[in-house]
Amino acid sequence: MRILIVEDNVDLLDSMKMILQNEFTVETATDGEDGLFLAMQNIYDVILLDVMLPEINGFEILKKLRNEHIMTPILFVTARDALEDRVSGLEMGGDDYLVKPFQAPELVARIRALLRRSGNLTIDHTIKYRGIELFGKEQEIKIDSNLVKLTNTQYELLEYLIQNSGKIVTREQIFDRIWGFDSDTTDAVVEVYIHHLRKKLEGYGYHKDIQNVRGIGYILKAPKES
């Protein structure tokens, strides 16, 4: 799971990152402009967003994301605890609101709740798609109750496809999510790993669920019966 934190208080930012990095992949930004740029890539599972930010405030970031149909769950984390601010953030398309100061367990619990609500996480932290179950970071999965071992990259690729099942993801989004912006390779590597992942799923009949969207990317969904 990948989380973006947009927070201009560096001490608080470092504290939140330390709390979350054992369970999630965490990326950060200290002003609204950088935060918006990263969020527009649409590769995060949750965004933690301060309201009072340099350059662009959190409400404007949220508005721009929703106007672009980027529906990543947003958790506002801010000292602005007035009722009108909370209502405004939620009515604009925010998903939850956490007022500073807060305790670490509440922060983690709010994030997990958003992930469950978005379908990216179950109560026991298992990620599921049809007969496929992912259990965390062990890279071991179950396919129709059979244990199957994947490489780290294969696991991350399958996890991302499942998290976005039924939605088209571009090759660029997959590349940015799995390999990162500063990778030495190119997005052509995506096709190679899609092929490897399909081979892993082929024996269980799920390889056809990873469908090509010509010229764009891929979509994970059950194939239509002929």
mmCIF file of C-alpha atoms in Angstrom:
data_model
loop_
_atom_site.group_PDB
_atom_site.id
_atom_site.type_symbol
_atom_site.label_atom_id
_atom_site.label_comp_id
_atom_site.label_asym_id
_atom_site.label_seq_id
_atom_site.Cartn_x
_atom_site.Cartn_y
_atom_site.Cartn_z
ATOM 1 C CA MET A 1 0.000 0.000 0.000
ATOM 2 C CA ARG A 2 1.346 3.437 -0.938
ATOM 3 C CA ILE A 3 0.531 6.593 1.018
ATOM 4 C CA LEU A 4 1.255 10.235 0.207
ATOM 5 C CA ILE A 5 1.623 12.706 3.099
ATOM 6 C CA VAL A 6 1.361 16.415 2.245
ATOM 7 C CA GLU A 7 2.346 18.382 5.363
ATOM 8 C CA ASP A 8 4.468 21.541 5.779
ATOM 9 C CA ASN A 9 5.386 20.882 9.424
ATOM 10 C CA VAL A 10 8.571 18.892 8.873
ATOM 11 C CA ASP A 11 8.692 17.478 12.411
ATOM 12 C CA LEU A 12 5.114 16.221 12.167
ATOM 13 C CA LEU A 13 5.752 14.927 8.652
ATOM 14 C CA ASP A 14 8.758 12.915 9.842
ATOM 15 C CA SER A 15 6.759 11.601 12.800
ATOM 16 C CA MET A 16 3.871 10.412 10.613
ATOM 17 C CA LYS A 17 6.286 8.819 8.171
ATOM 18 C CA MET A 18 8.002 6.954 11.007
ATOM 19 C CA ILE A 19 4.629 5.716 12.307
ATOM 20 C CA LEU A 20 3.480 4.451 8.907
ATOM 21 C CA GLN A 21 6.594 3.266 7.070
ATOM 22 C CA ASN A 22 6.705 -0.171 8.712
ATOM 23 C CA GLU A 23 3.303 -0.990 7.238
ATOM 24 C CA PHE A 24 3.069 1.209 4.139
ATOM 25 C CA THR A 25 5.251 2.722 1.442
ATOM 26 C CA VAL A 26 5.271 6.432 2.284
ATOM 27 C CA GLU A 27 6.046 9.391 0.021
ATOM 28 C CA THR A 28 5.976 13.001 1.194
ATOM 29 C CA ALA A 29 5.632 16.606 0.087
ATOM 30 C CA THR A 30 6.037 19.786 2.148
ATOM 31 C CA ASP A 31 4.016 22.202 0.028
ATOM 32 C CA GLY A 32 0.789 22.105 -1.935
ATOM 33 C CA GLU A 33 2.375 22.429 -5.365
ATOM 34 C CA ASP A 34 4.603 19.368 -4.955
ATOM 35 C CA GLY A 35 1.785 17.498 -3.233
ATOM 36 C CA LEU A 36 -0.609 18.163 -6.098
ATOM 37 C CA PHE A 37 1.977 17.072 -8.662
ATOM 38 C CA LEU A 38 2.514 13.728 -6.899
ATOM 39 C CA ALA A 39 -1.192 13.192 -6.223
ATOM 40 C CA MET A 40 -2.065 13.792 -9.876
ATOM 41 C CA GLN A 41 -0.099 10.666 -10.748
ATOM 42 C CA ASN A 42 -3.000 8.740 -9.177
ATOM 43 C CA ILE A 43 -0.800 5.957 -7.813
ATOM 44 C CA TYR A 44 -1.601 6.225 -4.094
ATOM 45 C CA ASP A 45 -3.980 4.211 -1.943
ATOM 46 C CA VAL A 46 -4.545 7.051 0.566
ATOM 47 C CA ILE A 47 -3.468 10.701 0.683
ATOM 48 C CA LEU A 48 -2.950 12.450 4.041
ATOM 49 C CA LEU A 49 -3.530 16.121 3.360
ATOM 50 C CA ASP A 50 -2.987 19.190 5.530
ATOM 51 C CA VAL A 51 -5.307 22.133 4.861
ATOM 52 C CA MET A 52 -2.975 25.079 5.501
ATOM 53 C CA LEU A 53 -0.152 24.530 3.004
ATOM 54 C CA PRO A 54 2.261 26.822 1.132
ATOM 55 C CA GLU A 55 1.519 27.442 -2.566
ATOM 56 C CA ILE A 56 -1.828 25.578 -2.782
ATOM 57 C CA ASN A 57 -4.034 24.756 0.208
ATOM 58 C CA GLY A 58 -5.462 21.304 0.881
ATOM 59 C CA PHE A 59 -9.003 22.190 -0.178
ATOM 60 C CA GLU A 60 -7.757 23.380 -3.583
ATOM 61 C CA ILE A 61 -5.702 20.214 -4.014
ATOM 62 C CA LEU A 62 -8.774 18.110 -3.261
ATOM 63 C CA LYS A 63 -10.903 20.131 -5.696
ATOM 64 C CA LYS A 64 -8.359 19.748 -8.507
ATOM 65 C CA LEU A 65 -8.033 15.999 -7.923
ATOM 66 C CA ARG A 66 -11.775 15.389 -7.943
ATOM 67 C CA ASN A 67 -12.162 17.559 -11.066
ATOM 68 C CA GLU A 68 -9.681 15.195 -12.744
ATOM 69 C CA HIS A 69 -11.753 12.219 -11.499
ATOM 70 C CA ILE A 70 -8.934 11.076 -9.228
ATOM 71 C CA MET A 71 -10.837 9.399 -6.410
ATOM 72 C CA THR A 72 -7.938 8.415 -4.150
ATOM 73 C CA PRO A 73 -9.234 8.459 -0.537
ATOM 74 C CA ILE A 74 -8.290 11.725 1.198
ATOM 75 C CA LEU A 75 -7.733 12.004 4.946
ATOM 76 C CA PHE A 76 -7.430 15.633 6.040
ATOM 77 C CA VAL A 77 -4.912 15.964 8.891
ATOM 78 C CA THR A 78 -5.046 19.501 10.215
ATOM 79 C CA ALA A 79 -5.181 21.787 13.236
ATOM 80 C CA ARG A 80 -8.206 23.556 11.781
ATOM 81 C CA ASP A 81 -10.903 21.925 13.882
ATOM 82 C CA ALA A 82 -13.784 24.334 13.269
ATOM 83 C CA LEU A 83 -16.980 22.558 12.278
ATOM 84 C CA GLU A 84 -17.304 24.525 9.028
ATOM 85 C CA ASP A 85 -13.828 23.395 7.928
ATOM 86 C CA ARG A 86 -14.626 19.740 8.571
ATOM 87 C CA VAL A 87 -17.937 20.025 6.745
ATOM 88 C CA SER A 88 -16.338 21.866 3.811
ATOM 89 C CA GLY A 89 -13.630 19.249 3.396
ATOM 90 C CA LEU A 90 -16.091 16.365 3.414
ATOM 91 C CA GLU A 91 -18.599 18.068 1.114
ATOM 92 C CA MET A 92 -15.845 18.802 -1.415
ATOM 93 C CA GLY A 93 -15.073 15.096 -1.664
ATOM 94 C CA GLY A 94 -12.755 14.389 1.265
ATOM 95 C CA ASP A 95 -13.212 11.046 2.978
ATOM 96 C CA ASP A 96 -12.259 11.675 6.607
ATOM 97 C CA TYR A 97 -10.910 14.332 8.943
ATOM 98 C CA LEU A 98 -8.320 13.920 11.727
ATOM 99 C CA VAL A 99 -7.600 16.902 13.980
ATOM 100 C CA LYS A 100 -4.115 17.569 15.362
ATOM 101 C CA PRO A 101 -2.831 16.569 17.849
ATOM 102 C CA PHE A 102 -3.646 12.890 17.432
ATOM 103 C CA GLN A 103 -2.319 9.571 18.684
ATOM 104 C CA ALA A 104 -0.481 7.149 16.385
ATOM 105 C CA PRO A 105 -3.024 4.293 16.797
ATOM 106 C CA GLU A 106 -5.869 6.581 15.689
ATOM 107 C CA LEU A 107 -3.952 7.679 12.585
ATOM 108 C CA VAL A 108 -3.303 4.070 11.566
ATOM 109 C CA ALA A 109 -6.895 3.056 12.357
ATOM 110 C CA ARG A 110 -8.314 5.883 10.206
ATOM 111 C CA ILE A 111 -6.096 4.879 7.279
ATOM 112 C CA ARG A 112 -7.092 1.219 7.577
ATOM 113 C CA ALA A 113 -10.756 2.220 7.708
ATOM 114 C CA LEU A 114 -10.376 4.204 4.470
ATOM 115 C CA LEU A 115 -8.636 1.277 2.808
ATOM 116 C CA ARG A 116 -11.416 -1.096 3.848
ATOM 117 C CA ARG A 117 -14.059 1.351 2.670
ATOM 118 C CA SER A 118 -12.383 1.665 -0.723
ATOM 119 C CA GLY A 119 -12.184 -2.117 -1.050
ATOM 120 C CA ASN A 120 -8.380 -2.208 -0.848
ATOM 121 C CA LEU A 121 -8.245 -3.972 2.504
ATOM 122 C CA THR A 122 -10.345 -6.453 4.489
ATOM 123 C CA ILE A 123 -10.647 -6.631 8.264
ATOM 124 C CA ASP A 124 -7.780 -9.149 8.419
ATOM 125 C CA HIS A 125 -5.707 -7.063 5.961
ATOM 126 C CA THR A 126 -6.154 -9.615 3.171
ATOM 127 C CA ILE A 127 -6.550 -8.284 -0.373
ATOM 128 C CA LYS A 128 -8.933 -10.371 -2.459
ATOM 129 C CA TYR A 129 -9.969 -10.720 -6.084
ATOM 130 C CA ARG A 130 -12.208 -13.601 -7.094
ATOM 131 C CA GLY A 131 -10.304 -16.740 -5.978
ATOM 132 C CA ILE A 132 -7.018 -14.880 -5.359
ATOM 133 C CA GLU A 133 -5.909 -13.733 -1.880
ATOM 134 C CA LEU A 134 -2.870 -11.599 -0.974
ATOM 135 C CA PHE A 135 -1.697 -11.564 2.633
ATOM 136 C CA GLY A 136 0.705 -8.665 2.980
ATOM 137 C CA LYS A 137 4.390 -8.496 2.214
ATOM 138 C CA GLU A 138 5.355 -12.182 2.288
ATOM 139 C CA GLN A 139 4.883 -12.442 -1.496
ATOM 140 C CA GLU A 140 2.900 -15.631 -0.870
ATOM 141 C CA ILE A 141 -0.634 -15.754 -2.167
ATOM 142 C CA LYS A 142 -3.482 -18.215 -2.403
ATOM 143 C CA ILE A 143 -5.177 -19.027 -5.680
ATOM 144 C CA ASP A 144 -8.285 -21.147 -5.181
ATOM 145 C CA SER A 145 -6.809 -22.247 -1.806
ATOM 146 C CA ASN A 146 -3.434 -23.209 -3.397
ATOM 147 C CA LEU A 147 -0.314 -21.490 -2.045
ATOM 148 C CA VAL A 148 1.660 -19.768 -4.807
ATOM 149 C CA LYS A 149 4.984 -17.934 -4.432
ATOM 150 C CA LEU A 150 5.606 -14.751 -6.421
ATOM 151 C CA THR A 151 8.667 -12.546 -6.787
ATOM 152 C CA ASN A 152 8.511 -9.161 -5.058
ATOM 153 C CA THR A 153 7.785 -7.370 -8.337
ATOM 154 C CA GLN A 154 5.143 -9.890 -9.427
ATOM 155 C CA TYR A 155 3.441 -9.501 -6.054
ATOM 156 C CA GLU A 156 3.436 -5.700 -6.204
ATOM 157 C CA LEU A 157 2.112 -5.795 -9.763
ATOM 158 C CA LEU A 158 -0.727 -8.176 -8.883
ATOM 159 C CA GLU A 159 -1.522 -6.160 -5.751
ATOM 160 C CA TYR A 160 -1.822 -2.953 -7.779
ATOM 161 C CA LEU A 161 -4.027 -4.586 -10.406
ATOM 162 C CA ILE A 162 -6.314 -6.019 -7.727
ATOM 163 C CA GLN A 163 -6.536 -2.678 -5.933
ATOM 164 C CA ASN A 164 -7.718 -1.176 -9.228
ATOM 165 C CA SER A 165 -9.754 -4.146 -10.485
ATOM 166 C CA GLY A 166 -12.404 -3.089 -12.975
ATOM 167 C CA LYS A 167 -10.498 0.112 -13.786
ATOM 168 C CA ILE A 168 -8.051 0.793 -16.590
ATOM 169 C CA VAL A 169 -4.500 1.483 -15.398
ATOM 170 C CA THR A 170 -1.991 2.864 -17.880
ATOM 171 C CA ARG A 171 1.471 1.433 -18.426
ATOM 172 C CA GLU A 172 2.852 4.709 -17.060
ATOM 173 C CA GLN A 173 0.822 4.395 -13.838
ATOM 174 C CA ILE A 174 1.990 0.822 -13.335
ATOM 175 C CA PHE A 175 5.590 1.776 -14.028
ATOM 176 C CA ASP A 176 5.503 4.731 -11.628
ATOM 177 C CA ARG A 177 3.847 2.624 -8.916
ATOM 178 C CA ILE A 178 6.142 -0.422 -9.123
ATOM 179 C CA TRP A 179 9.470 0.907 -10.416
ATOM 180 C CA GLY A 180 9.264 4.587 -9.490
ATOM 181 C CA PHE A 181 9.871 7.855 -11.312
ATOM 182 C CA ASP A 182 13.655 7.684 -11.044
ATOM 183 C CA SER A 183 14.081 4.111 -12.300
ATOM 184 C CA ASP A 184 16.874 3.448 -14.806
ATOM 185 C CA THR A 185 14.593 1.260 -16.930
ATOM 186 C CA THR A 186 11.618 2.265 -19.125
ATOM 187 C CA ASP A 187 7.909 1.453 -19.022
ATOM 188 C CA ALA A 188 8.519 -1.306 -21.582
ATOM 189 C CA VAL A 189 9.391 -3.476 -18.574
ATOM 190 C CA VAL A 190 5.701 -3.469 -17.633
ATOM 191 C CA GLU A 191 4.782 -5.691 -20.580
ATOM 192 C CA VAL A 192 7.495 -8.182 -19.617
ATOM 193 C CA TYR A 193 6.236 -8.502 -16.052
ATOM 194 C CA ILE A 194 2.610 -8.686 -17.137
ATOM 195 C CA HIS A 195 3.644 -11.680 -19.268
ATOM 196 C CA HIS A 196 5.416 -13.331 -16.296
ATOM 197 C CA LEU A 197 2.430 -12.735 -14.027
ATOM 198 C CA ARG A 198 0.011 -14.188 -16.562
ATOM 199 C CA LYS A 199 2.181 -17.328 -16.734
ATOM 200 C CA LYS A 200 1.931 -17.663 -12.931
ATOM 201 C CA LEU A 201 -1.863 -17.389 -13.098
ATOM 202 C CA GLU A 202 -2.345 -19.531 -16.189
ATOM 203 C CA GLY A 203 -2.511 -22.858 -14.367
ATOM 204 C CA TYR A 204 -5.474 -21.597 -12.361
ATOM 205 C CA GLY A 205 -7.348 -19.981 -15.237
ATOM 206 C CA TYR A 206 -6.912 -16.356 -14.139
ATOM 207 C CA HIS A 207 -4.402 -15.255 -16.781
ATOM 208 C CA LYS A 208 -7.167 -14.002 -19.069
ATOM 209 C CA ASP A 209 -8.398 -11.640 -16.334
ATOM 210 C CA ILE A 210 -5.410 -9.358 -17.058
ATOM 211 C CA GLN A 211 -6.760 -7.781 -20.221
ATOM 212 C CA ASN A 212 -4.941 -5.456 -22.616
ATOM 213 C CA VAL A 213 -6.487 -2.092 -23.355
ATOM 214 C CA ARG A 214 -4.944 -1.298 -26.714
ATOM 215 C CA GLY A 215 -2.627 1.699 -26.674
ATOM 216 C CA ILE A 216 -3.401 2.507 -23.036
ATOM 217 C CA GLY A 217 -2.621 -0.218 -20.518
ATOM 218 C CA TYR A 218 -4.452 -3.011 -18.737
ATOM 219 C CA ILE A 219 -7.610 -3.816 -16.802
ATOM 220 C CA LEU A 220 -8.176 -6.664 -14.358
ATOM 221 C CA LYS A 221 -11.642 -8.142 -14.709
ATOM 222 C CA ALA A 222 -13.277 -11.467 -15.385
ATOM 223 C CA PRO A 223 -13.310 -12.257 -19.115
ATOM 224 C CA LYS A 224 -16.661 -12.495 -20.842
ATOM 225 C CA GLU A 225 -17.773 -16.037 -21.524
ATOM 226 C CA SER A 226 -17.827 -16.816 -25.238
#
